[in-house]
Short mmCIF file of C-alpha atoms in Angstrom, two decimals:
data_model
loop_
_atom_site.label_atom_id
_atom_site.label_comp_id
_atom_site.label_asym_id
_atom_site.label_seq_id
_atom_site.Cartn_x
_atom_site.Cartn_y
_atom_site.Cartn_z
CA GLN A 1340 -17.67 2.42 5.57
CA VAL A 1341 -14.11 3.87 5.70
CA HIS A 1342 -13.43 6.56 2.50
CA LEU A 1343 -10.25 8.58 2.34
CA GLN A 1344 -10.30 11.99 0.09
CA GLN A 1345 -6.61 13.10 -0.68
CA SER A 1346 -6.44 17.15 -1.77
CA GLY A 1347 -3.03 18.93 -2.98
CA PRO A 1348 -0.96 20.76 -5.39
CA GLY A 1349 0.12 18.31 -8.12
CA LEU A 1350 2.70 20.88 -9.72
CA VAL A 1351 5.34 21.53 -6.51
CA LYS A 1352 8.33 23.42 -7.61
CA PRO A 1353 11.94 22.04 -7.17
CA SER A 1354 13.27 22.91 -3.55
CA GLN A 1355 10.10 23.71 -2.43
CA THR A 1356 7.68 21.65 -0.02
CA LEU A 1357 5.05 19.10 -0.82
CA SER A 1358 1.98 19.71 0.86
CA LEU A 1359 -0.68 17.01 1.15
CA THR A 1360 -3.52 16.36 3.27
CA CYS A 1361 -5.93 13.27 3.65
CA ALA A 1362 -9.74 13.58 5.40
CA ILE A 1363 -10.84 10.68 7.05
CA SER A 1364 -14.54 9.52 6.91
CA GLY A 1365 -16.18 6.57 9.00
CA ASP A 1366 -12.99 5.89 11.33
CA SER A 1367 -10.57 8.23 13.58
CA VAL A 1368 -7.35 9.59 13.31
CA SER A 1369 -7.14 9.62 16.79
CA SER A 1370 -8.29 5.44 17.04
CA ASN A 1371 -6.27 3.08 18.76
CA ARG A 1372 -7.06 0.75 16.10
CA ALA A 1373 -5.53 2.01 12.60
CA ALA A 1374 -2.15 3.75 11.94
CA TRP A 1375 -2.84 6.22 8.54
CA ASN A 1376 0.12 6.04 6.34
CA TRP A 1377 1.66 7.99 3.16
CA VAL A 1378 2.67 5.43 0.72
CA ARG A 1379 3.81 6.59 -2.97
CA GLN A 1380 4.34 5.23 -6.48
CA SER A 1381 6.94 6.15 -9.37
CA PRO A 1382 7.87 3.92 -11.82
CA SER A 1383 11.40 3.80 -10.78
CA ARG A 1384 10.35 3.14 -6.73
CA GLY A 1385 6.84 1.30 -7.50
CA LEU A 1386 5.08 1.27 -4.06
CA GLU A 1387 6.68 2.98 -1.54
CA TRP A 1388 6.27 3.48 2.23
CA LEU A 1389 6.87 7.20 3.62
CA GLY A 1390 5.58 7.42 7.05
CA ARG A 1391 2.56 6.86 9.06
CA THR A 1392 0.81 8.28 11.73
CA TYR A 1393 -0.58 6.34 14.74
CA TYR A 1394 -1.99 7.78 18.75
CA ARG A 1395 -1.73 4.73 21.08
CA SER A 1396 -1.70 6.82 24.48
CA LYS A 1397 0.41 9.45 23.23
CA TRP A 1398 1.06 10.26 19.04
CA VAL A 1399 4.17 8.76 17.30
CA ASN A 1400 5.68 8.83 13.72
CA ASP A 1401 7.28 6.34 11.69
CA TYR A 1402 9.65 8.00 8.84
CA ALA A 1403 11.23 5.24 6.06
CA ASP A 1404 14.92 6.44 6.27
CA SER A 1405 14.86 7.62 2.48
CA VAL A 1406 13.19 10.50 3.58
CA LYS A 1407 13.58 10.63 7.07
CA SER A 1408 14.97 13.76 6.67
CA ARG A 1409 12.81 15.60 4.83
CA ILE A 1410 9.74 14.63 6.42
CA THR A 1411 6.57 15.51 8.23
CA ILE A 1412 3.15 13.86 9.18
CA ASN A 1413 1.15 15.25 11.17
CA PRO A 1414 -2.41 15.31 12.47
CA ASP A 1415 -5.22 16.67 12.78
CA THR A 1416 -8.05 15.64 15.54
CA SER A 1417 -10.36 18.91 15.30
CA LYS A 1418 -10.16 18.03 11.14
CA ASN A 1419 -9.96 14.19 11.12
CA GLN A 1420 -7.59 14.47 8.91
CA PHE A 1421 -3.18 13.62 8.43
CA SER A 1422 -1.46 15.23 6.12
CA LEU A 1423 2.26 14.61 4.65
CA GLN A 1424 4.94 17.53 4.19
CA LEU A 1425 7.94 16.80 2.18
CA LYS A 1426 10.76 19.49 1.73
CA SER A 1427 13.41 20.06 -0.74
CA VAL A 1428 12.05 18.09 -3.40
CA THR A 1429 13.71 16.91 -6.83
CA PRO A 1430 12.41 16.03 -9.54
CA ASP A 1431 13.30 12.05 -7.96
CA ASP A 1432 9.76 13.00 -5.84
CA THR A 1433 7.17 13.02 -9.14
CA ALA A 1434 5.27 9.79 -7.76
CA ILE A 1435 1.35 9.74 -7.38
CA TYR A 1436 1.18 9.81 -3.04
CA TYR A 1437 -1.25 7.77 -1.55
CA CYS A 1438 -2.85 7.69 1.98
CA VAL A 1439 -3.53 4.29 3.37
CA ARG A 1440 -5.02 2.79 6.73
CA ASP A 1441 -3.48 -0.19 8.22
CA PRO A 1442 -6.33 -1.12 10.42
CA PHE A 1443 -2.77 -4.07 12.23
CA HIS A 1444 0.11 -5.40 9.92
CA SER A 1445 -2.14 -4.39 6.25
CA TYR A 1446 -3.50 -1.78 4.20
CA ASP A 1447 -6.89 -2.39 3.54
CA ILE A 1448 -8.23 1.30 2.52
CA TRP A 1449 -6.68 3.65 -0.08
CA GLY A 1450 -7.23 6.68 -0.66
CA GLN A 1451 -7.67 8.48 -4.58
CA GLY A 1452 -4.08 9.48 -5.01
CA THR A 1453 -2.59 12.54 -6.31
CA THR A 1454 -0.62 12.51 -9.11
CA VAL A 1455 2.48 15.12 -8.02
CA THR A 1456 4.78 16.39 -10.70
CA VAL A 1457 8.27 18.36 -9.11
CA SER A 1458 9.32 21.03 -12.26
CA SER A 1459 10.22 24.30 -13.24
CA ASP B 569 14.30 -3.67 4.90
CA VAL B 570 12.78 -7.24 3.71
CA VAL B 571 12.60 -7.48 -0.43
CA VAL B 572 10.14 -8.82 -1.63
CA THR B 573 10.47 -9.95 -5.23
CA GLN B 574 7.32 -11.29 -7.61
CA SER B 575 7.74 -13.70 -10.13
CA PRO B 576 7.15 -13.24 -13.37
CA LEU B 577 6.68 -9.50 -14.17
CA SER B 578 4.18 -10.11 -16.79
CA LEU B 579 2.21 -12.79 -17.19
CA PRO B 580 0.27 -13.45 -21.26
CA VAL B 581 -2.93 -15.45 -19.76
CA THR B 582 -6.44 -16.66 -22.36
CA LEU B 583 -9.45 -15.73 -20.76
CA GLY B 584 -11.06 -18.69 -18.81
CA GLN B 585 -8.13 -20.44 -18.21
CA PRO B 586 -5.90 -20.49 -14.19
CA ALA B 587 -2.92 -17.64 -13.87
CA SER B 588 -0.65 -18.06 -11.04
CA ILE B 589 1.74 -15.55 -9.50
CA SER B 590 4.77 -16.08 -7.35
CA CYS B 591 6.14 -13.46 -4.44
CA ARG B 592 8.78 -14.64 -2.18
CA SER B 593 10.51 -12.66 0.25
CA SER B 594 14.29 -12.06 1.73
CA GLN B 595 13.10 -12.97 5.68
CA GLY B 596 10.55 -15.07 6.97
CA LEU B 597 7.09 -13.99 7.10
CA VAL B 598 5.98 -15.46 10.69
CA HIS B 599 5.61 -12.81 13.04
CA SER B 600 6.01 -13.40 16.69
CA ASP B 601 2.07 -13.22 17.00
CA GLY B 602 1.81 -16.86 15.09
CA ASN B 603 0.15 -15.05 12.04
CA THR B 604 1.64 -14.54 8.22
CA TYR B 605 1.02 -10.90 6.93
CA LEU B 606 1.60 -11.20 3.45
CA ASN B 607 -1.55 -9.97 1.54
CA TRP B 608 -2.12 -9.29 -1.95
CA PHE B 609 -3.88 -6.44 -4.14
CA GLN B 610 -5.25 -5.74 -8.08
CA GLN B 611 -4.27 -2.16 -9.39
CA ARG B 612 -6.54 -1.44 -12.47
CA PRO B 613 -4.91 1.49 -14.92
CA GLY B 614 -5.63 5.19 -12.95
CA GLN B 615 -7.02 3.72 -9.87
CA SER B 616 -5.62 2.76 -6.74
CA PRO B 617 -4.51 -0.19 -5.25
CA ARG B 618 -7.24 -2.48 -3.89
CA ARG B 619 -6.97 -5.35 -1.22
CA LEU B 620 -8.00 -8.44 -2.10
CA ILE B 621 -5.84 -11.14 0.58
CA TYR B 622 -4.89 -10.47 3.98
CA LYS B 623 -3.37 -13.06 5.69
CA VAL B 624 -2.01 -15.16 3.15
CA SER B 625 -4.85 -16.38 2.02
CA ASN B 626 -8.37 -14.05 4.13
CA ARG B 627 -9.92 -12.78 0.91
CA ASP B 628 -11.35 -9.66 1.31
CA SER B 629 -15.68 -8.67 0.88
CA GLY B 630 -16.58 -8.64 -2.74
CA VAL B 631 -13.47 -10.34 -3.76
CA PRO B 632 -13.94 -13.60 -6.25
CA ASP B 633 -13.56 -17.13 -4.74
CA ARG B 634 -11.59 -17.29 -8.24
CA PHE B 635 -9.10 -15.45 -6.53
CA SER B 636 -6.78 -18.19 -3.79
CA GLY B 637 -4.06 -17.32 -1.97
CA SER B 638 -1.58 -19.42 -0.64
CA GLY B 639 1.99 -20.29 0.99
CA SER B 640 4.37 -20.06 3.97
CA GLY B 641 7.28 -19.03 5.77
CA SER B 642 9.14 -17.09 2.46
CA ASP B 643 7.13 -18.33 -0.42
CA PHE B 644 3.79 -17.42 -1.17
CA THR B 645 1.60 -17.73 -4.21
CA LEU B 646 -1.83 -15.74 -5.47
CA LYS B 647 -3.70 -18.13 -7.91
CA ILE B 648 -6.69 -17.02 -10.21
CA SER B 649 -9.10 -20.44 -11.18
CA ARG B 650 -10.25 -18.69 -14.35
CA VAL B 651 -9.15 -15.19 -15.57
CA GLU B 652 -11.69 -13.29 -17.02
CA ALA B 653 -11.52 -9.79 -18.58
CA GLU B 654 -11.99 -7.52 -15.08
CA ASP B 655 -9.36 -9.22 -13.70
CA ILE B 656 -6.65 -7.92 -16.00
CA ALA B 657 -4.47 -5.73 -14.33
CA ILE B 658 -0.88 -5.20 -11.88
CA TYR B 659 -1.00 -7.46 -8.88
CA TYR B 660 1.47 -7.10 -5.83
CA CYS B 661 2.14 -8.82 -3.13
CA MET B 662 3.28 -6.47 0.38
CA GLN B 663 4.55 -7.92 3.48
CA SER B 664 3.20 -6.61 6.47
CA THR B 665 5.02 -8.91 9.21
CA HIS B 666 8.15 -6.18 9.70
CA TRP B 667 6.64 -3.42 10.24
CA PRO B 668 6.97 -0.10 10.33
CA GLN B 669 8.36 -1.05 6.80
CA TYR B 670 5.88 -2.70 5.23
CA THR B 671 7.56 -3.10 1.88
CA PHE B 672 5.77 -4.79 -1.86
CA GLY B 673 7.21 -6.79 -4.53
CA GLN B 674 7.56 -4.66 -8.41
CA GLY B 675 3.84 -5.87 -9.10
CA THR B 676 2.75 -8.31 -11.76
CA LYS B 677 0.68 -7.16 -14.93
CA LEU B 678 -1.58 -9.71 -16.17
CA GLU B 679 -2.63 -9.03 -19.70
CA ILE B 680 -4.71 -11.30 -22.52
CA LYS B 681 -2.40 -13.57 -24.59
#
């Protein structure tokens, strides 16, 4: 049974970097049958895909245009997890952040969600 | 980006009665592999979204058979044959044909009349 466990701070100051981690159990971040995503949810934006990482002979990252200049998603094979870094945050980045597995053209497993507030 | 539009956004229902939610996409959702990747999720208060239906009409394991999905092209529907109290939630459709940016509808809040 696949499980995603998120960790990271719930409060980030404006202009700083938001950092979250998603630990995977029951699957592998290096699987060639899945992609590993970050999605956020806010009242103003709804559910919004941010980016993903996946391995197909090499590591590939895709990012949403809305955050492309500020986002990095990294796999960590030694810990079987992946991370999200979002730089230069503003209050508009306040949201619930989810890590999500995409086994092929869908999202089937979601992390528990992390509420992140951007405030001084 | 593909825009996904749900209606209604709020759906008051009587327990035991049917409910229906519509989902329309700005582009067709038939993939080059012949599949149509349209999903439905349920989100109860304080919980993460849970997938109910994938590829238009395939129910996930453990999903009651009162939930059904149908549709084709760019027009899809989620139906609940008889609403139960545990079904009170927000329902989202999501297209996952056009990648990498899968897109969600705005959500439909199912509430008791």
